Amino acid sequence: MKSTEDEQPALTARSVVMSYGHTPALKGISLAIGKGEIVAVTGPSGSGKSSLLLCLAGVVTPDAGEVTFGDRRISAEGEGQRSRLRRTEFGVLFQFGQLVPELTAIENVALPLLLGGRRRSEAMTAALTWLDRFEVGGLASTRPSSMSGGQAGRVAVARAMVAEPKVLFADEPTGALDTLAGEQVMAQLIRVTRESGTTVLLVTHDARVSAYGDREIRIRDGQLDHHPARHLASVSGPDGDLG
Amino acid sequence: MSTGHVLLGLLSRGQQHGYDLKRAHDDRFPAAKPMAYGQVYASLERLHRQGFVEPVAVQRVDGPDRTVYAITATGRAELTDWIETVETPFVHVANPLATKVTVALLVTDTAYATTCLERQRASHLDAMRRYTRAKTDPSLPIHEVLAADYAIAHLDADLQWMESALQRVAALGEAIAT
């Protein structure tokens, strides 16, 4: 039997509201994401899916409502605490092409550990292990300008995973990669995060990426989009009740 | 797809009898309906009459005689011609999903049509999730990976259409109302 701790969701949002100035982005979103779940957040452009990711990852605090990570109410924490949380417990992966161009693959991957105060030799060893897990260990000394899009993508995922986050947030993780390169990145990302039991939140407009998730959370106009079964008999037409 | 051309393709790798051809077909094309023995022998007879294959031996192994066929030079030319002929792109003019949206708008309203589209979208995405999961198994044979690629690409086309339709459904509703 699972313990209570196992059953506690990794992340929850309760009635989260957020606006950019007078423009509402999230209009009261409530959801729970289980530990080790891979969830795709989808919706049309401007629907609020990236804003939801920013709130859940503690990058921004909502105007109302709360976000919790385990027992921590992160929406009530200050920037310093949230920043530490993002470095230690969360991995963030934005559209590819964000590797530091002057650094080699291994230096790019070691960067989050070095910024977190880890010794250089330890950070480089861990970085090589993660490059190997994504089958790009051979590129350790290569700079991003000499990598293919797919290779750079895998290095970026290795960098997001090197601190062994509990939750990985990925916003359009395949970016502008072609279908096959995007597929390789996604297949390896899913394999590695399933092995490590990492919770993954994938924000995407691409159904092919969404299909890697265990389930989908659909956002429309800043709200969760439910589409429950409705029978024609219960729907009133222009001429009255069709039932 | 032409059964005859598929058999010619299989014979291009070397002479075979009908029994082996049926098994080779079912192995190579797992997404296709398994070929019936009767269909294999009927196709081989037709190909023989056309001069595309010829019987080269009769084998007997614990059972009935099995005629071994080989592809002829004419058969190879026919096969090349078929492979190199570009297929006319299939245009899905009659889209049953679009018909359903229009009918939903005729009998009810935009909200209802949107609900129907979202439910259809969820069902398509479920199917895509199943193919995606199957494809991430590294032991899946490459021809099955390609078959899954094809299914995913077609589901993706429908899903993209549904995303557009969801954005246009209000405009379609207004057009139908006037």
CSV table of C-alpha atoms in Angstrom, one decimal:
chain,number,residue,atom,x,y,z
A,1,MET,CA,0.0,0.0,0.0
A,2,LYS,CA,1.3,3.5,-0.9
A,3,SER,CA,2.2,5.8,2.0
A,4,THR,CA,0.4,9.1,2.3
A,5,GLU,CA,3.6,10.8,1.2
A,6,ASP,CA,3.6,8.9,-2.1
A,7,GLU,CA,0.0,9.9,-2.7
A,8,GLN,CA,0.6,13.6,-2.1
A,9,PRO,CA,0.8,15.3,-5.5
A,10,ALA,CA,4.1,16.8,-6.6
A,11,LEU,CA,2.5,20.1,-7.5
A,12,THR,CA,-0.9,21.7,-7.0
A,13,ALA,CA,-2.5,24.9,-8.1
A,14,ARG,CA,-5.6,26.2,-6.3
A,15,SER,CA,-7.7,29.0,-7.9
A,16,VAL,CA,-4.6,30.6,-9.5
A,17,VAL,CA,-5.2,34.0,-11.0
A,18,MET,CA,-2.6,36.0,-12.8
A,19,SER,CA,-2.6,39.1,-15.0
A,20,TYR,CA,-0.2,41.1,-17.1
A,21,GLY,CA,-1.3,44.6,-16.2
A,22,HIS,CA,-5.0,44.7,-17.0
A,23,THR,CA,-4.8,41.6,-19.3
A,24,PRO,CA,-5.8,38.5,-17.4
A,25,ALA,CA,-3.7,35.4,-18.2
A,26,LEU,CA,-4.9,32.9,-15.7
A,27,LYS,CA,-8.5,33.0,-14.4
A,28,GLY,CA,-8.7,30.7,-11.4
A,29,ILE,CA,-6.9,27.5,-12.4
A,30,SER,CA,-6.9,24.5,-10.0
A,31,LEU,CA,-5.0,21.3,-10.8
A,32,ALA,CA,-2.8,18.6,-9.2
A,33,ILE,CA,0.1,16.8,-10.8
A,34,GLY,CA,1.2,13.5,-9.3
A,35,LYS,CA,4.8,12.5,-8.6
A,36,GLY,CA,6.5,11.0,-11.6
A,37,GLU,CA,3.6,12.0,-13.9
A,38,ILE,CA,4.4,13.4,-17.3
A,39,VAL,CA,1.7,16.0,-18.1
A,40,ALA,CA,1.3,18.0,-21.3
A,41,VAL,CA,-0.2,21.5,-21.0
A,42,THR,CA,-1.7,22.5,-24.4
A,43,GLY,CA,-3.9,25.2,-25.7
A,44,PRO,CA,-3.9,27.8,-28.5
A,45,SER,CA,-1.4,30.7,-28.5
A,46,GLY,CA,-2.2,33.2,-25.8
A,47,SER,CA,-4.3,30.7,-23.8
A,48,GLY,CA,-2.1,31.1,-20.7
A,49,LYS,CA,-0.2,27.8,-20.8
A,50,SER,CA,3.3,29.4,-20.5
A,51,SER,CA,2.0,31.7,-17.7
A,52,LEU,CA,0.8,28.6,-15.9
A,53,LEU,CA,4.3,27.1,-16.2
A,54,LEU,CA,5.9,30.2,-14.8
A,55,CYS,CA,3.5,30.2,-11.8
A,56,LEU,CA,4.0,26.4,-11.1
A,57,ALA,CA,7.8,26.8,-11.5
A,58,GLY,CA,7.9,29.7,-9.0
A,59,VAL,CA,9.3,32.1,-11.6
A,60,VAL,CA,6.4,34.4,-10.9
A,61,THR,CA,3.9,34.5,-8.1
A,62,PRO,CA,0.2,34.5,-8.9
A,63,ASP,CA,-2.0,37.5,-8.0
A,64,ALA,CA,-4.4,35.2,-6.2
A,65,GLY,CA,-4.6,31.5,-5.3
A,66,GLU,CA,-1.8,29.3,-4.3
A,67,VAL,CA,0.8,27.0,-5.7
A,68,THR,CA,2.3,24.2,-3.6
A,69,PHE,CA,5.2,21.9,-4.1
A,70,GLY,CA,4.8,19.0,-1.7
A,71,ASP,CA,4.2,20.8,1.6
A,72,ARG,CA,5.7,24.0,0.5
A,73,ARG,CA,3.4,26.9,-0.4
A,74,ILE,CA,5.7,28.4,-3.0
A,75,SER,CA,3.3,31.1,-4.0
A,76,ALA,CA,3.8,32.7,-0.6
A,77,GLU,CA,7.7,32.5,-0.7
A,78,GLY,CA,10.0,35.3,-1.5
A,79,GLU,CA,12.2,35.5,-4.6
A,80,GLY,CA,15.2,34.2,-2.7
A,81,GLN,CA,13.6,31.0,-1.5
A,82,ARG,CA,11.9,30.4,-4.9
A,83,SER,CA,15.2,31.0,-6.7
A,84,ARG,CA,16.9,28.4,-4.5
A,85,LEU,CA,14.0,26.0,-5.1
A,86,ARG,CA,14.4,26.4,-8.8
A,87,ARG,CA,18.1,25.6,-8.6
A,88,THR,CA,17.8,22.6,-6.4
A,89,GLU,CA,14.4,20.9,-7.0
A,90,PHE,CA,13.3,22.2,-10.4
A,91,GLY,CA,14.8,21.9,-13.9
A,92,VAL,CA,13.7,24.3,-16.5
A,93,LEU,CA,14.0,23.8,-20.2
A,94,PHE,CA,13.0,26.4,-22.7
A,95,GLN,CA,13.1,26.3,-26.4
A,96,PHE,CA,16.4,25.0,-27.6
A,97,GLY,CA,19.3,27.2,-28.8
A,98,GLN,CA,19.9,28.5,-25.3
A,99,LEU,CA,23.2,26.8,-24.7
A,100,VAL,CA,26.0,29.2,-23.8
A,101,PRO,CA,27.8,29.5,-27.2
A,102,GLU,CA,31.3,30.1,-25.7
A,103,LEU,CA,31.2,26.9,-23.5
A,104,THR,CA,31.6,23.3,-24.6
A,105,ALA,CA,28.8,20.8,-24.0
A,106,ILE,CA,30.3,19.5,-20.8
A,107,GLU,CA,30.8,23.1,-19.5
A,108,ASN,CA,27.2,23.9,-20.4
A,109,VAL,CA,25.8,20.9,-18.6
A,110,ALA,CA,28.1,21.5,-15.5
A,111,LEU,CA,27.0,25.2,-15.3
A,112,PRO,CA,23.9,24.7,-13.0
A,113,LEU,CA,26.1,22.7,-10.5
A,114,LEU,CA,28.9,25.2,-10.6
A,115,LEU,CA,26.4,28.1,-10.0
A,116,GLY,CA,25.1,26.0,-7.1
A,117,GLY,CA,28.5,25.9,-5.5
A,118,ARG,CA,29.6,22.4,-6.5
A,119,ARG,CA,33.3,21.7,-6.9
A,120,ARG,CA,34.5,21.9,-10.5
A,121,SER,CA,35.8,18.3,-10.7
A,122,GLU,CA,32.5,16.9,-9.3
A,123,ALA,CA,30.4,19.1,-11.6
A,124,MET,CA,32.3,18.0,-14.6
A,125,THR,CA,32.0,14.3,-13.7
A,126,ALA,CA,28.3,14.6,-13.2
A,127,ALA,CA,27.9,16.5,-16.4
A,128,LEU,CA,29.7,13.8,-18.4
A,129,THR,CA,27.4,11.2,-16.8
A,130,TRP,CA,24.4,13.1,-18.0
A,131,LEU,CA,25.8,13.7,-21.4
A,132,ASP,CA,26.3,9.9,-21.7
A,133,ARG,CA,22.7,9.2,-20.6
A,134,PHE,CA,21.5,11.3,-23.5
A,135,GLU,CA,24.0,9.6,-25.8
A,136,VAL,CA,26.0,12.8,-26.5
A,137,GLY,CA,29.0,12.0,-24.3
A,138,GLY,CA,31.2,12.1,-27.4
A,139,LEU,CA,30.4,15.8,-27.8
A,140,ALA,CA,31.7,16.8,-24.4
A,141,SER,CA,34.4,19.1,-25.8
A,142,THR,CA,32.3,20.4,-28.7
A,143,ARG,CA,30.8,23.9,-28.7
A,144,PRO,CA,27.1,24.4,-29.6
A,145,SER,CA,28.0,26.0,-33.0
A,146,SER,CA,29.4,22.6,-34.2
A,147,MET,CA,26.4,20.5,-33.0
A,148,SER,CA,23.3,19.6,-35.0
A,149,GLY,CA,19.9,20.9,-33.6
A,150,GLY,CA,19.1,17.4,-32.2
A,151,GLN,CA,22.5,17.2,-30.5
A,152,ALA,CA,22.2,20.6,-29.0
A,153,GLY,CA,18.7,19.7,-27.9
A,154,ARG,CA,19.9,16.6,-26.0
A,155,VAL,CA,22.7,18.7,-24.4
A,156,ALA,CA,20.1,21.2,-23.2
A,157,VAL,CA,18.0,18.4,-21.7
A,158,ALA,CA,21.1,17.0,-20.0
A,159,ARG,CA,21.7,20.5,-18.5
A,160,ALA,CA,18.1,20.7,-17.2
A,161,MET,CA,18.5,17.3,-15.6
A,162,VAL,CA,22.0,17.5,-14.2
A,163,ALA,CA,20.9,18.8,-10.7
A,164,GLU,CA,18.5,15.8,-10.6
A,165,PRO,CA,15.4,17.9,-10.3
A,166,LYS,CA,12.1,16.5,-8.8
A,167,VAL,CA,10.2,18.4,-11.5
A,168,LEU,CA,11.2,19.2,-15.0
A,169,PHE,CA,9.4,22.1,-16.7
A,170,ALA,CA,9.8,22.1,-20.4
A,171,ASP,CA,8.3,24.9,-22.6
A,172,GLU,CA,8.1,23.9,-26.3
A,173,PRO,CA,11.1,21.5,-25.7
A,174,THR,CA,11.5,20.5,-29.4
A,175,GLY,CA,11.4,24.2,-30.5
A,176,ALA,CA,12.3,24.4,-34.2
A,177,LEU,CA,13.7,20.9,-34.5
A,178,ASP,CA,12.7,18.8,-37.4
A,179,THR,CA,10.3,15.9,-36.8
A,180,LEU,CA,13.0,13.2,-36.4
A,181,ALA,CA,15.4,15.3,-34.3
A,182,GLY,CA,12.5,16.4,-32.1
A,183,GLU,CA,11.4,12.8,-31.7
A,184,GLN,CA,14.9,11.7,-30.6
A,185,VAL,CA,15.1,14.4,-28.0
A,186,MET,CA,11.6,13.6,-26.7
A,187,ALA,CA,12.1,9.8,-26.6
A,188,GLN,CA,15.3,10.2,-24.6
A,189,LEU,CA,13.8,12.9,-22.3
A,190,ILE,CA,10.9,10.6,-21.5
A,191,ARG,CA,13.1,7.5,-21.0
A,192,VAL,CA,15.4,9.3,-18.6
A,193,THR,CA,12.7,11.1,-16.6
A,194,ARG,CA,10.7,7.8,-16.3
A,195,GLU,CA,13.9,6.0,-15.0
A,196,SER,CA,14.5,8.8,-12.5
A,197,GLY,CA,10.9,9.2,-11.5
A,198,THR,CA,11.0,12.9,-12.3
A,199,THR,CA,7.7,14.7,-12.7
A,200,VAL,CA,7.5,16.5,-16.1
A,201,LEU,CA,5.4,19.4,-17.2
A,202,LEU,CA,5.5,19.8,-21.0
A,203,VAL,CA,4.1,23.0,-22.4
A,204,THR,CA,3.5,22.6,-26.1
A,205,HIS,CA,1.3,23.5,-29.0
A,206,ASP,CA,2.5,20.4,-30.9
A,207,ALA,CA,0.2,17.3,-30.6
A,208,ARG,CA,3.2,15.1,-31.3
A,209,VAL,CA,5.0,16.3,-28.2
A,210,SER,CA,1.8,16.3,-26.2
A,211,ALA,CA,1.4,12.6,-27.1
A,212,TYR,CA,4.5,11.7,-25.0
A,213,GLY,CA,2.6,12.7,-21.9
A,214,ASP,CA,0.5,10.4,-19.7
A,215,ARG,CA,-2.3,13.0,-19.9
A,216,GLU,CA,-3.1,16.4,-21.2
A,217,ILE,CA,-4.2,19.6,-19.4
A,218,ARG,CA,-5.9,21.8,-21.9
A,219,ILE,CA,-6.1,25.6,-21.3
A,220,ARG,CA,-8.3,28.0,-23.2
A,221,ASP,CA,-8.6,31.7,-22.3
A,222,GLY,CA,-6.8,31.3,-19.0
A,223,GLN,CA,-9.1,28.5,-17.8
A,224,LEU,CA,-9.0,24.7,-17.8
A,225,ASP,CA,-10.9,23.4,-20.8
A,226,HIS,CA,-13.2,20.6,-19.9
A,227,HIS,CA,-15.1,18.7,-22.5
A,228,PRO,CA,-17.4,16.4,-20.6
A,229,ALA,CA,-19.9,14.1,-22.5
A,230,ARG,CA,-23.0,16.0,-23.3
A,231,HIS,CA,-25.8,14.2,-25.0
A,232,LEU,CA,-27.8,15.8,-27.8
A,233,ALA,CA,-31.0,15.0,-25.9
A,234,SER,CA,-30.0,17.3,-23.1
A,235,VAL,CA,-29.1,20.3,-25.4
A,236,SER,CA,-31.7,22.9,-26.2
A,237,GLY,CA,-31.7,23.9,-29.8
A,238,PRO,CA,-33.2,27.1,-31.4
A,239,ASP,CA,-36.5,25.3,-31.6
A,240,GLY,CA,-36.5,24.3,-27.9
A,241,ASP,CA,-35.5,21.2,-26.2
A,242,LEU,CA,-34.3,18.6,-28.7
A,243,GLY,CA,-35.0,15.8,-26.2
B,1,MET,CA,-1.6,-0.8,-53.2
B,2,SER,CA,-1.2,-3.4,-55.8
B,3,THR,CA,-0.8,-7.0,-54.5
B,4,GLY,CA,0.9,-8.0,-57.8
B,5,HIS,CA,3.6,-5.2,-57.5
B,6,VAL,CA,4.3,-6.2,-53.9
B,7,LEU,CA,4.8,-9.8,-54.9
B,8,LEU,CA,7.1,-8.7,-57.7
B,9,GLY,CA,9.0,-6.6,-55.2
B,10,LEU,CA,9.4,-9.6,-52.9
B,11,LEU,CA,10.5,-11.8,-55.9
B,12,SER,CA,13.1,-9.2,-56.9
B,13,ARG,CA,15.2,-10.5,-54.0
B,14,GLY,CA,15.2,-14.0,-55.3
B,15,GLN,CA,12.9,-16.8,-56.4
B,16,GLN,CA,10.2,-18.0,-54.0
B,17,HIS,CA,7.1,-20.1,-53.8
B,18,GLY,CA,3.6,-18.8,-52.8
B,19,TYR,CA,3.8,-20.0,-49.2
B,20,ASP,CA,7.1,-18.1,-48.5
B,21,LEU,CA,5.8,-15.1,-50.4
B,22,LYS,CA,2.7,-14.9,-48.1
B,23,ARG,CA,4.9,-15.1,-45.0
B,24,ALA,CA,7.4,-12.5,-46.4
B,25,HIS,CA,4.5,-10.2,-47.1
B,26,ASP,CA,3.0,-10.5,-43.6
B,27,ASP,CA,6.4,-9.9,-42.0
B,28,ARG,CA,7.3,-6.9,-44.1
B,29,PHE,CA,3.9,-5.2,-44.0
B,30,PRO,CA,2.6,-5.8,-40.5
B,31,ALA,CA,0.1,-2.9,-40.8
B,32,ALA,CA,-1.5,-4.4,-43.9
B,33,LYS,CA,-4.1,-7.1,-43.8
B,34,PRO,CA,-2.4,-10.6,-43.8
B,35,MET,CA,-2.5,-11.9,-47.4
B,36,ALA,CA,-4.7,-15.0,-48.0
B,37,TYR,CA,-3.0,-18.0,-49.7
B,38,GLY,CA,-5.7,-17.9,-52.3
B,39,GLN,CA,-4.9,-14.3,-53.1
B,40,VAL,CA,-1.2,-15.1,-53.4
B,41,TYR,CA,-1.8,-17.9,-55.9
B,42,ALA,CA,-4.3,-16.0,-57.9
B,43,SER,CA,-2.0,-13.0,-58.2
B,44,LEU,CA,1.0,-15.3,-59.2
B,45,GLU,CA,-1.1,-16.9,-61.9
B,46,ARG,CA,-2.1,-13.4,-63.2
B,47,LEU,CA,1.5,-12.3,-63.1
B,48,HIS,CA,2.5,-15.4,-65.0
B,49,ARG,CA,-0.1,-14.7,-67.7
B,50,GLN,CA,1.2,-11.2,-68.0
B,51,GLY,CA,4.8,-12.5,-68.4
B,52,PHE,CA,6.0,-10.8,-65.2
B,53,VAL,CA,6.9,-14.0,-63.4
B,54,GLU,CA,7.8,-17.6,-64.5
B,55,PRO,CA,7.7,-20.9,-62.8
B,56,VAL,CA,11.3,-22.2,-62.4
B,57,ALA,CA,11.0,-25.3,-60.2
B,58,VAL,CA,8.6,-27.5,-58.2
B,59,GLN,CA,9.4,-28.3,-54.6
B,60,ARG,CA,7.9,-31.1,-52.6
B,61,VAL,CA,8.6,-31.0,-48.8
B,62,ASP,CA,6.2,-33.2,-46.7
B,63,GLY,CA,3.1,-32.0,-48.5
B,64,PRO,CA,1.8,-30.7,-51.8
B,65,ASP,CA,3.9,-29.6,-54.7
B,66,ARG,CA,5.0,-26.0,-54.4
B,67,THR,CA,5.8,-24.0,-57.6
B,68,VAL,CA,8.8,-21.7,-57.3
B,69,TYR,CA,8.5,-18.5,-59.2
B,70,ALA,CA,11.1,-16.0,-60.4
B,71,ILE,CA,10.6,-12.4,-61.7
B,72,THR,CA,11.2,-12.0,-65.4
B,73,ALA,CA,13.0,-9.0,-67.2
B,74,THR,CA,9.5,-7.7,-68.2
B,75,GLY,CA,8.4,-8.1,-64.6
B,76,ARG,CA,11.4,-6.0,-63.4
B,77,ALA,CA,10.6,-3.3,-65.9
B,78,GLU,CA,7.0,-3.3,-64.8
B,79,LEU,CA,8.1,-3.1,-61.2
B,80,THR,CA,10.5,-0.1,-61.9
B,81,ASP,CA,7.7,1.6,-63.7
B,82,TRP,CA,5.3,1.2,-60.8
B,83,ILE,CA,7.8,2.4,-58.2
B,84,GLU,CA,8.8,5.4,-60.2
B,85,THR,CA,5.2,6.5,-60.9
B,86,VAL,CA,4.3,9.4,-58.6
B,87,GLU,CA,1.1,8.8,-56.7
B,88,THR,CA,-1.6,11.4,-57.0
B,89,PRO,CA,-1.9,13.2,-53.6
B,90,PHE,CA,-5.0,12.0,-51.9
B,91,VAL,CA,-7.1,15.0,-51.1
B,92,HIS,CA,-9.6,14.5,-48.2
B,93,VAL,CA,-12.4,16.6,-49.8
B,94,ALA,CA,-15.1,14.8,-47.9
B,95,ASN,CA,-14.1,15.3,-44.3
B,96,PRO,CA,-16.5,13.5,-41.9
B,97,LEU,CA,-15.3,15.6,-39.0
B,98,ALA,CA,-16.2,18.8,-40.8
B,99,THR,CA,-19.6,17.4,-41.7
B,100,LYS,CA,-20.2,16.6,-38.1
B,101,VAL,CA,-19.2,20.1,-37.0
B,102,THR,CA,-21.6,21.7,-39.5
B,103,VAL,CA,-24.5,19.4,-38.4
B,104,ALA,CA,-23.8,20.1,-34.8
B,105,LEU,CA,-24.0,23.9,-35.6
B,106,LEU,CA,-27.3,23.3,-37.5
B,107,VAL,CA,-29.0,21.5,-34.6
B,108,THR,CA,-27.5,23.5,-31.7
B,109,ASP,CA,-24.9,26.1,-31.1
B,110,THR,CA,-21.2,27.0,-31.2
B,111,ALA,CA,-20.6,25.8,-27.6
B,112,TYR,CA,-22.0,22.4,-28.4
B,113,ALA,CA,-19.9,22.1,-31.7
B,114,THR,CA,-16.8,23.1,-29.7
B,115,THR,CA,-17.5,20.4,-27.1
B,116,CYS,CA,-17.9,17.8,-29.9
B,117,LEU,CA,-14.6,19.0,-31.5
B,118,GLU,CA,-12.7,18.9,-28.2
B,119,ARG,CA,-14.0,15.4,-27.4
B,120,GLN,CA,-12.9,14.2,-30.9
B,121,ARG,CA,-9.6,15.9,-30.4
B,122,ALA,CA,-9.1,14.0,-27.1
B,123,SER,CA,-9.9,10.7,-28.8
B,124,HIS,CA,-7.4,11.4,-31.6
B,125,LEU,CA,-4.7,12.4,-29.1
B,126,ASP,CA,-5.4,9.1,-27.2
B,127,ALA,CA,-4.7,7.2,-30.4
B,128,MET,CA,-1.6,9.2,-31.0
B,129,ARG,CA,-0.4,8.6,-27.5
B,130,ARG,CA,-0.7,4.8,-28.1
B,131,TYR,CA,1.3,4.9,-31.3
B,132,THR,CA,3.9,7.2,-29.6
B,133,ARG,CA,4.3,4.8,-26.7
B,134,ALA,CA,4.7,1.9,-29.1
B,135,LYS,CA,7.3,3.7,-31.0
B,136,THR,CA,9.5,4.5,-28.0
B,137,ASP,CA,10.1,0.8,-27.5
B,138,PRO,CA,13.6,0.4,-28.9
B,139,SER,CA,12.9,-3.2,-29.9
B,140,LEU,CA,10.1,-2.3,-32.3
B,141,PRO,CA,11.1,-3.4,-35.8
B,142,ILE,CA,11.9,-0.5,-38.2
B,143,HIS,CA,9.0,-1.3,-40.6
B,144,GLU,CA,6.6,-1.0,-37.6
B,145,VAL,CA,8.2,2.3,-36.6
B,146,LEU,CA,7.5,3.5,-40.2
B,147,ALA,CA,3.9,2.3,-40.0
B,148,ALA,CA,3.5,4.2,-36.7
B,149,ASP,CA,5.1,7.3,-38.2
B,150,TYR,CA,2.4,7.2,-41.0
B,151,ALA,CA,-0.4,6.8,-38.5
B,152,ILE,CA,0.9,9.6,-36.3
B,153,ALA,CA,1.4,11.9,-39.2
B,154,HIS,CA,-2.3,11.4,-40.3
B,155,LEU,CA,-3.6,11.8,-36.8
B,156,ASP,CA,-1.5,15.0,-36.5
B,157,ALA,CA,-3.0,16.3,-39.7
B,158,ASP,CA,-6.5,15.8,-38.3
B,159,LEU,CA,-5.5,17.3,-35.0
B,160,GLN,CA,-4.1,20.4,-36.7
B,161,TRP,CA,-7.4,20.7,-38.7
B,162,MET,CA,-9.3,20.4,-35.4
B,163,GLU,CA,-7.2,23.2,-33.8
B,164,SER,CA,-8.1,25.5,-36.8
B,165,ALA,CA,-11.7,24.4,-36.7
B,166,LEU,CA,-11.9,25.3,-33.0
B,167,GLN,CA,-10.7,28.8,-33.8
B,168,ARG,CA,-13.1,29.1,-36.7
B,169,VAL,CA,-16.2,27.5,-35.3
B,170,ALA,CA,-17.8,30.7,-34.1
B,171,ALA,CA,-17.4,32.2,-37.6
B,172,LEU,CA,-18.9,29.1,-39.1
B,173,GLY,CA,-21.8,29.3,-36.6
B,174,GLU,CA,-22.5,32.8,-37.7
B,175,ALA,CA,-22.4,31.9,-41.4
B,176,ILE,CA,-24.8,29.0,-40.8
B,177,ALA,CA,-27.2,31.2,-38.7
B,178,THR,CA,-27.6,33.8,-41.5
